[in-house]
């Protein structure tokens, strides 16, 4: 649902404390779903009835209040919440709390078809899918088995970082479109003016290094592959498919970076961030680049084979 801006948040290995402890489950598909499939969810809001306690997380989802576009609101504790969501979305759904980590079956879902993948990324049937070879094989294997990483309702990684500079760059490249930060729902928005140099996308240069805040530390890992969601309408933001097309054309479907928390603590609005580059040797970096090229070729071949197989099954 629509994101919420907060000025202070605890962070740990699962990302922001109490982030995404509820999700909508599509009963027909028997899988967790989101605004990627049900765009109307982005016109709804969700807020905690009370500040979430320390134990909030997998298996412990505090009460939330869901707001609909007509101004009405319903609690997650109300037995009618499922019917209200189903009526609004015109689809049979339920509101589900984040399952315990050991309940892995609740994180599973149906394998995506070729059409599903094209819809997910906002692409027409004939357009090529994004190159996912930047993802570690272990992560790709996890996401092939589960709708979301076990223990979380995030897409792939617990942290998503984007800079104001990147949003301004994309706005300049896409006349008539508004790259409002709300479209991209980052964990943190960074003003990198003092460190960005000439880079139009400074966060991409941080991958492999560490961002140190006074009370926590994050490790940016790899570019964020964008789905169709940023193009959907939100309150005060119109539907704009050009958003997705511009990202595909100018940044190879990526905007912002995924990351993890390597020092738990607290993030506060206005905190200074100190970037420390990776200390990998040139030899290691060169070897890594060679391995990535091999992996990318394998991934492209695998993606082509999977897509062709799915198309054959559909015919």
mmCIF file with all atom_site columns, N, CA, C and O in Angstrom, residues 90-125:
data_model
loop_
_atom_site.group_PDB
_atom_site.id
_atom_site.type_symbol
_atom_site.label_atom_id
_atom_site.label_alt_id
_atom_site.label_comp_id
_atom_site.label_asym_id
_atom_site.label_entity_id
_atom_site.label_seq_id
_atom_site.pdbx_PDB_ins_code
_atom_site.Cartn_x
_atom_site.Cartn_y
_atom_site.Cartn_z
_atom_site.occupancy
_atom_site.B_iso_or_equiv
_atom_site.pdbx_formal_charge
_atom_site.auth_seq_id
_atom_site.auth_comp_id
_atom_site.auth_asym_id
_atom_site.auth_atom_id
_atom_site.pdbx_PDB_model_num
ATOM 1   N N  . UNK A 1 90  ? -12.131 -6.162  -5.946  1.00 0.00 ? 90  UNK A N  1
ATOM 2   C CA . UNK A 1 90  ? -12.915 -7.023  -6.831  1.00 0.00 ? 90  UNK A CA 1
ATOM 3   C C  . UNK A 1 90  ? -12.165 -8.325  -7.092  1.00 0.00 ? 90  UNK A C  1
ATOM 4   O O  . UNK A 1 90  ? -12.095 -8.821  -8.222  1.00 0.00 ? 90  UNK A O  1
ATOM 5   N N  . UNK A 1 91  ? -11.597 -8.872  -6.039  1.00 0.00 ? 91  UNK A N  1
ATOM 6   C CA . UNK A 1 91  ? -10.849 -10.124 -6.106  1.00 0.00 ? 91  UNK A CA 1
ATOM 7   C C  . UNK A 1 91  ? -10.852 -10.753 -4.719  1.00 0.00 ? 91  UNK A C  1
ATOM 8   O O  . UNK A 1 91  ? -10.817 -10.051 -3.717  1.00 0.00 ? 91  UNK A O  1
ATOM 9   N N  . UNK A 1 92  ? -10.873 -12.067 -4.665  1.00 0.00 ? 92  UNK A N  1
ATOM 10  C CA . UNK A 1 92  ? -10.948 -12.769 -3.392  1.00 0.00 ? 92  UNK A CA 1
ATOM 11  C C  . UNK A 1 92  ? -9.570  -12.775 -2.726  1.00 0.00 ? 92  UNK A C  1
ATOM 12  O O  . UNK A 1 92  ? -8.653  -13.482 -3.167  1.00 0.00 ? 92  UNK A O  1
ATOM 13  N N  . UNK A 1 93  ? -9.409  -11.969 -1.681  1.00 0.00 ? 93  UNK A N  1
ATOM 14  C CA . UNK A 1 93  ? -8.130  -11.832 -1.004  1.00 0.00 ? 93  UNK A CA 1
ATOM 15  C C  . UNK A 1 93  ? -8.332  -11.897 0.508   1.00 0.00 ? 93  UNK A C  1
ATOM 16  O O  . UNK A 1 93  ? -9.447  -11.792 1.011   1.00 0.00 ? 93  UNK A O  1
ATOM 17  N N  . UNK A 1 94  ? -7.228  -12.069 1.208   1.00 0.00 ? 94  UNK A N  1
ATOM 18  C CA . UNK A 1 94  ? -7.217  -11.989 2.673   1.00 0.00 ? 94  UNK A CA 1
ATOM 19  C C  . UNK A 1 94  ? -6.018  -11.171 3.117   1.00 0.00 ? 94  UNK A C  1
ATOM 20  O O  . UNK A 1 94  ? -4.984  -11.141 2.433   1.00 0.00 ? 94  UNK A O  1
ATOM 21  N N  . UNK A 1 95  ? -6.161  -10.513 4.251   1.00 0.00 ? 95  UNK A N  1
ATOM 22  C CA . UNK A 1 95  ? -5.033  -9.839  4.873   1.00 0.00 ? 95  UNK A CA 1
ATOM 23  C C  . UNK A 1 95  ? -4.308  -10.867 5.739   1.00 0.00 ? 95  UNK A C  1
ATOM 24  O O  . UNK A 1 95  ? -4.933  -11.531 6.572   1.00 0.00 ? 95  UNK A O  1
ATOM 25  N N  . UNK A 1 96  ? -3.009  -11.020 5.528   1.00 0.00 ? 96  UNK A N  1
ATOM 26  C CA . UNK A 1 96  ? -2.248  -12.046 6.243   1.00 0.00 ? 96  UNK A CA 1
ATOM 27  C C  . UNK A 1 96  ? -1.068  -11.421 6.994   1.00 0.00 ? 96  UNK A C  1
ATOM 28  O O  . UNK A 1 96  ? -0.322  -10.615 6.427   1.00 0.00 ? 96  UNK A O  1
ATOM 29  N N  . UNK A 1 97  ? -0.867  -11.827 8.252   1.00 0.00 ? 97  UNK A N  1
ATOM 30  C CA . UNK A 1 97  ? 0.311   -11.366 8.981   1.00 0.00 ? 97  UNK A CA 1
ATOM 31  C C  . UNK A 1 97  ? 1.569   -12.069 8.482   1.00 0.00 ? 97  UNK A C  1
ATOM 32  O O  . UNK A 1 97  ? 1.498   -13.150 7.882   1.00 0.00 ? 97  UNK A O  1
ATOM 33  N N  . UNK A 1 98  ? 2.719   -11.468 8.715   1.00 0.00 ? 98  UNK A N  1
ATOM 34  C CA . UNK A 1 98  ? 4.002   -12.060 8.325   1.00 0.00 ? 98  UNK A CA 1
ATOM 35  C C  . UNK A 1 98  ? 4.193   -13.370 9.089   1.00 0.00 ? 98  UNK A C  1
ATOM 36  O O  . UNK A 1 98  ? 4.211   -13.383 10.314  1.00 0.00 ? 98  UNK A O  1
ATOM 37  N N  . UNK A 1 99  ? 4.307   -14.500 8.383   1.00 0.00 ? 99  UNK A N  1
ATOM 38  C CA . UNK A 1 99  ? 4.400   -15.787 9.075   1.00 0.00 ? 99  UNK A CA 1
ATOM 39  C C  . UNK A 1 99  ? 5.728   -15.944 9.829   1.00 0.00 ? 99  UNK A C  1
ATOM 40  O O  . UNK A 1 99  ? 6.717   -15.276 9.516   1.00 0.00 ? 99  UNK A O  1
ATOM 41  N N  . UNK A 1 100 ? 5.760   -16.846 10.800  1.00 0.00 ? 100 UNK A N  1
ATOM 42  C CA . UNK A 1 100 ? 7.041   -17.176 11.452  1.00 0.00 ? 100 UNK A CA 1
ATOM 43  C C  . UNK A 1 100 ? 8.042   -17.683 10.412  1.00 0.00 ? 100 UNK A C  1
ATOM 44  O O  . UNK A 1 100 ? 7.655   -18.273 9.396   1.00 0.00 ? 100 UNK A O  1
ATOM 45  N N  . UNK A 1 101 ? 9.309   -17.482 10.660  1.00 0.00 ? 101 UNK A N  1
ATOM 46  C CA . UNK A 1 101 ? 10.340  -17.883 9.706   1.00 0.00 ? 101 UNK A CA 1
ATOM 47  C C  . UNK A 1 101 ? 10.291  -19.379 9.422   1.00 0.00 ? 101 UNK A C  1
ATOM 48  O O  . UNK A 1 101 ? 10.522  -19.829 8.295   1.00 0.00 ? 101 UNK A O  1
ATOM 49  N N  . UNK A 1 102 ? 9.968   -20.180 10.456  1.00 0.00 ? 102 UNK A N  1
ATOM 50  C CA . UNK A 1 102 ? 9.961   -21.628 10.262  1.00 0.00 ? 102 UNK A CA 1
ATOM 51  C C  . UNK A 1 102 ? 8.781   -22.113 9.412   1.00 0.00 ? 102 UNK A C  1
ATOM 52  O O  . UNK A 1 102 ? 8.797   -23.237 8.907   1.00 0.00 ? 102 UNK A O  1
ATOM 53  N N  . UNK A 1 103 ? 7.776   -21.272 9.197   1.00 0.00 ? 103 UNK A N  1
ATOM 54  C CA . UNK A 1 103 ? 6.614   -21.655 8.392   1.00 0.00 ? 103 UNK A CA 1
ATOM 55  C C  . UNK A 1 103 ? 6.868   -21.303 6.934   1.00 0.00 ? 103 UNK A C  1
ATOM 56  O O  . UNK A 1 103 ? 6.216   -20.445 6.328   1.00 0.00 ? 103 UNK A O  1
ATOM 57  N N  . UNK A 1 104 ? 7.799   -22.005 6.322   1.00 0.00 ? 104 UNK A N  1
ATOM 58  C CA . UNK A 1 104 ? 8.273   -21.658 4.984   1.00 0.00 ? 104 UNK A CA 1
ATOM 59  C C  . UNK A 1 104 ? 7.205   -21.829 3.909   1.00 0.00 ? 104 UNK A C  1
ATOM 60  O O  . UNK A 1 104 ? 7.231   -21.130 2.889   1.00 0.00 ? 104 UNK A O  1
ATOM 61  N N  . UNK A 1 105 ? 6.284   -22.730 4.102   1.00 0.00 ? 105 UNK A N  1
ATOM 62  C CA . UNK A 1 105 ? 5.265   -22.957 3.082   1.00 0.00 ? 105 UNK A CA 1
ATOM 63  C C  . UNK A 1 105 ? 4.424   -21.716 2.833   1.00 0.00 ? 105 UNK A C  1
ATOM 64  O O  . UNK A 1 105 ? 3.904   -21.515 1.722   1.00 0.00 ? 105 UNK A O  1
ATOM 65  N N  . UNK A 1 106 ? 4.270   -20.857 3.843   1.00 0.00 ? 106 UNK A N  1
ATOM 66  C CA . UNK A 1 106 ? 3.473   -19.641 3.684   1.00 0.00 ? 106 UNK A CA 1
ATOM 67  C C  . UNK A 1 106 ? 4.158   -18.622 2.785   1.00 0.00 ? 106 UNK A C  1
ATOM 68  O O  . UNK A 1 106 ? 3.531   -17.655 2.340   1.00 0.00 ? 106 UNK A O  1
ATOM 69  N N  . UNK A 1 107 ? 5.451   -18.806 2.530   1.00 0.00 ? 107 UNK A N  1
ATOM 70  C CA . UNK A 1 107 ? 6.196   -17.888 1.665   1.00 0.00 ? 107 UNK A CA 1
ATOM 71  C C  . UNK A 1 107 ? 6.260   -18.381 0.215   1.00 0.00 ? 107 UNK A C  1
ATOM 72  O O  . UNK A 1 107 ? 6.804   -17.696 -0.643  1.00 0.00 ? 107 UNK A O  1
ATOM 73  N N  . UNK A 1 108 ? 5.708   -19.559 -0.034  1.00 0.00 ? 108 UNK A N  1
ATOM 74  C CA . UNK A 1 108 ? 5.753   -20.114 -1.383  1.00 0.00 ? 108 UNK A CA 1
ATOM 75  C C  . UNK A 1 108 ? 4.617   -19.570 -2.241  1.00 0.00 ? 108 UNK A C  1
ATOM 76  O O  . UNK A 1 108 ? 3.648   -19.019 -1.736  1.00 0.00 ? 108 UNK A O  1
ATOM 77  N N  . UNK A 1 109 ? 4.729   -19.762 -3.552  1.00 0.00 ? 109 UNK A N  1
ATOM 78  C CA . UNK A 1 109 ? 3.674   -19.352 -4.467  1.00 0.00 ? 109 UNK A CA 1
ATOM 79  C C  . UNK A 1 109 ? 3.821   -20.083 -5.782  1.00 0.00 ? 109 UNK A C  1
ATOM 80  O O  . UNK A 1 109 ? 4.710   -20.910 -5.958  1.00 0.00 ? 109 UNK A O  1
ATOM 81  N N  . UNK A 1 110 ? 2.954   -19.773 -6.723  1.00 0.00 ? 110 UNK A N  1
ATOM 82  C CA . UNK A 1 110 ? 2.994   -20.410 -8.025  1.00 0.00 ? 110 UNK A CA 1
ATOM 83  C C  . UNK A 1 110 ? 4.150   -19.870 -8.858  1.00 0.00 ? 110 UNK A C  1
ATOM 84  O O  . UNK A 1 110 ? 4.513   -18.694 -8.749  1.00 0.00 ? 110 UNK A O  1
ATOM 85  N N  . UNK A 1 111 ? 4.714   -20.724 -9.704  1.00 0.00 ? 111 UNK A N  1
ATOM 86  C CA . UNK A 1 111 ? 5.776   -20.281 -10.611 1.00 0.00 ? 111 UNK A CA 1
ATOM 87  C C  . UNK A 1 111 ? 5.202   -19.296 -11.627 1.00 0.00 ? 111 UNK A C  1
ATOM 88  O O  . UNK A 1 111 ? 4.124   -19.513 -12.173 1.00 0.00 ? 111 UNK A O  1
ATOM 89  N N  . UNK A 1 112 ? 5.916   -18.219 -11.861 1.00 0.00 ? 112 UNK A N  1
ATOM 90  C CA . UNK A 1 112 ? 5.451   -17.185 -12.789 1.00 0.00 ? 112 UNK A CA 1
ATOM 91  C C  . UNK A 1 112 ? 5.547   -17.674 -14.227 1.00 0.00 ? 112 UNK A C  1
ATOM 92  O O  . UNK A 1 112 ? 6.504   -18.343 -14.612 1.00 0.00 ? 112 UNK A O  1
ATOM 93  N N  . UNK A 1 113 ? 4.547   -17.316 -15.017 1.00 0.00 ? 113 UNK A N  1
ATOM 94  C CA . UNK A 1 113 ? 4.578   -17.602 -16.453 1.00 0.00 ? 113 UNK A CA 1
ATOM 95  C C  . UNK A 1 113 ? 5.310   -16.474 -17.173 1.00 0.00 ? 113 UNK A C  1
ATOM 96  O O  . UNK A 1 113 ? 5.628   -15.431 -16.576 1.00 0.00 ? 113 UNK A O  1
ATOM 97  N N  . UNK A 1 114 ? 5.560   -16.659 -18.453 1.00 0.00 ? 114 UNK A N  1
ATOM 98  C CA . UNK A 1 114 ? 6.198   -15.602 -19.240 1.00 0.00 ? 114 UNK A CA 1
ATOM 99  C C  . UNK A 1 114 ? 5.345   -14.332 -19.228 1.00 0.00 ? 114 UNK A C  1
ATOM 100 O O  . UNK A 1 114 ? 5.861   -13.217 -19.111 1.00 0.00 ? 114 UNK A O  1
ATOM 101 N N  . UNK A 1 115 ? 4.026   -14.507 -19.336 1.00 0.00 ? 115 UNK A N  1
ATOM 102 C CA . UNK A 1 115 ? 3.126   -13.349 -19.306 1.00 0.00 ? 115 UNK A CA 1
ATOM 103 C C  . UNK A 1 115 ? 3.183   -12.656 -17.957 1.00 0.00 ? 115 UNK A C  1
ATOM 104 O O  . UNK A 1 115 ? 3.173   -11.419 -17.875 1.00 0.00 ? 115 UNK A O  1
ATOM 105 N N  . UNK A 1 116 ? 3.249   -13.457 -16.884 1.00 0.00 ? 116 UNK A N  1
ATOM 106 C CA . UNK A 1 116 ? 3.361   -12.874 -15.541 1.00 0.00 ? 116 UNK A CA 1
ATOM 107 C C  . UNK A 1 116 ? 4.604   -11.999 -15.429 1.00 0.00 ? 116 UNK A C  1
ATOM 108 O O  . UNK A 1 116 ? 4.564   -10.893 -14.882 1.00 0.00 ? 116 UNK A O  1
ATOM 109 N N  . UNK A 1 117 ? 5.731   -12.510 -15.922 1.00 0.00 ? 117 UNK A N  1
ATOM 110 C CA . UNK A 1 117 ? 6.989   -11.774 -15.817 1.00 0.00 ? 117 UNK A CA 1
ATOM 111 C C  . UNK A 1 117 ? 6.939   -10.476 -16.619 1.00 0.00 ? 117 UNK A C  1
ATOM 112 O O  . UNK A 1 117 ? 7.434   -9.438  -16.165 1.00 0.00 ? 117 UNK A O  1
ATOM 113 N N  . UNK A 1 118 ? 6.350   -10.515 -17.793 1.00 0.00 ? 118 UNK A N  1
ATOM 114 C CA . UNK A 1 118 ? 6.247   -9.289  -18.594 1.00 0.00 ? 118 UNK A CA 1
ATOM 115 C C  . UNK A 1 118 ? 5.328   -8.274  -17.918 1.00 0.00 ? 118 UNK A C  1
ATOM 116 O O  . UNK A 1 118 ? 5.629   -7.071  -17.896 1.00 0.00 ? 118 UNK A O  1
ATOM 117 N N  . UNK A 1 119 ? 4.247   -8.736  -17.323 1.00 0.00 ? 119 UNK A N  1
ATOM 118 C CA . UNK A 1 119 ? 3.371   -7.824  -16.583 1.00 0.00 ? 119 UNK A CA 1
ATOM 119 C C  . UNK A 1 119 ? 4.077   -7.264  -15.361 1.00 0.00 ? 119 UNK A C  1
ATOM 120 O O  . UNK A 1 119 ? 3.926   -6.086  -15.019 1.00 0.00 ? 119 UNK A O  1
ATOM 121 N N  . UNK A 1 120 ? 4.827   -8.106  -14.684 1.00 0.00 ? 120 UNK A N  1
ATOM 122 C CA . UNK A 1 120 ? 5.559   -7.701  -13.482 1.00 0.00 ? 120 UNK A CA 1
ATOM 123 C C  . UNK A 1 120 ? 6.499   -6.539  -13.785 1.00 0.00 ? 120 UNK A C  1
ATOM 124 O O  . UNK A 1 120 ? 6.615   -5.591  -13.010 1.00 0.00 ? 120 UNK A O  1
ATOM 125 N N  . UNK A 1 121 ? 7.183   -6.609  -14.932 1.00 0.00 ? 121 UNK A N  1
ATOM 126 C CA . UNK A 1 121 ? 8.152   -5.571  -15.285 1.00 0.00 ? 121 UNK A CA 1
ATOM 127 C C  . UNK A 1 121 ? 7.557   -4.484  -16.180 1.00 0.00 ? 121 UNK A C  1
ATOM 128 O O  . UNK A 1 121 ? 8.278   -3.578  -16.614 1.00 0.00 ? 121 UNK A O  1
ATOM 129 N N  . UNK A 1 122 ? 6.260   -4.548  -16.451 1.00 0.00 ? 122 UNK A N  1
ATOM 130 C CA . UNK A 1 122 ? 5.624   -3.518  -17.260 1.00 0.00 ? 122 UNK A CA 1
ATOM 131 C C  . UNK A 1 122 ? 6.070   -3.548  -18.705 1.00 0.00 ? 122 UNK A C  1
ATOM 132 O O  . UNK A 1 122 ? 6.199   -2.500  -19.351 1.00 0.00 ? 122 UNK A O  1
ATOM 133 N N  . UNK A 1 123 ? 6.275   -4.740  -19.250 1.00 0.00 ? 123 UNK A N  1
ATOM 134 C CA . UNK A 1 123 ? 6.777   -4.893  -20.609 1.00 0.00 ? 123 UNK A CA 1
ATOM 135 C C  . UNK A 1 123 ? 5.712   -5.499  -21.510 1.00 0.00 ? 123 UNK A C  1
ATOM 136 O O  . UNK A 1 123 ? 4.868   -6.274  -21.060 1.00 0.00 ? 123 UNK A O  1
ATOM 137 N N  . UNK A 1 124 ? 5.781   -5.167  -22.800 1.00 0.00 ? 124 UNK A N  1
ATOM 138 C CA . UNK A 1 124 ? 4.921   -5.825  -23.773 1.00 0.00 ? 124 UNK A CA 1
ATOM 139 C C  . UNK A 1 124 ? 5.459   -7.220  -24.041 1.00 0.00 ? 124 UNK A C  1
ATOM 140 O O  . UNK A 1 124 ? 6.632   -7.532  -23.764 1.00 0.00 ? 124 UNK A O  1
ATOM 141 N N  . UNK A 1 125 ? 4.626   -8.072  -24.642 1.00 0.00 ? 125 UNK A N  1
ATOM 142 C CA . UNK A 1 125 ? 4.977   -9.486  -24.808 1.00 0.00 ? 125 UNK A CA 1
ATOM 143 C C  . UNK A 1 125 ? 6.282   -9.681  -25.575 1.00 0.00 ? 125 UNK A C  1
ATOM 144 O O  . UNK A 1 125 ? 7.049   -10.593 -25.284 1.00 0.00 ? 125 UNK A O  1
#
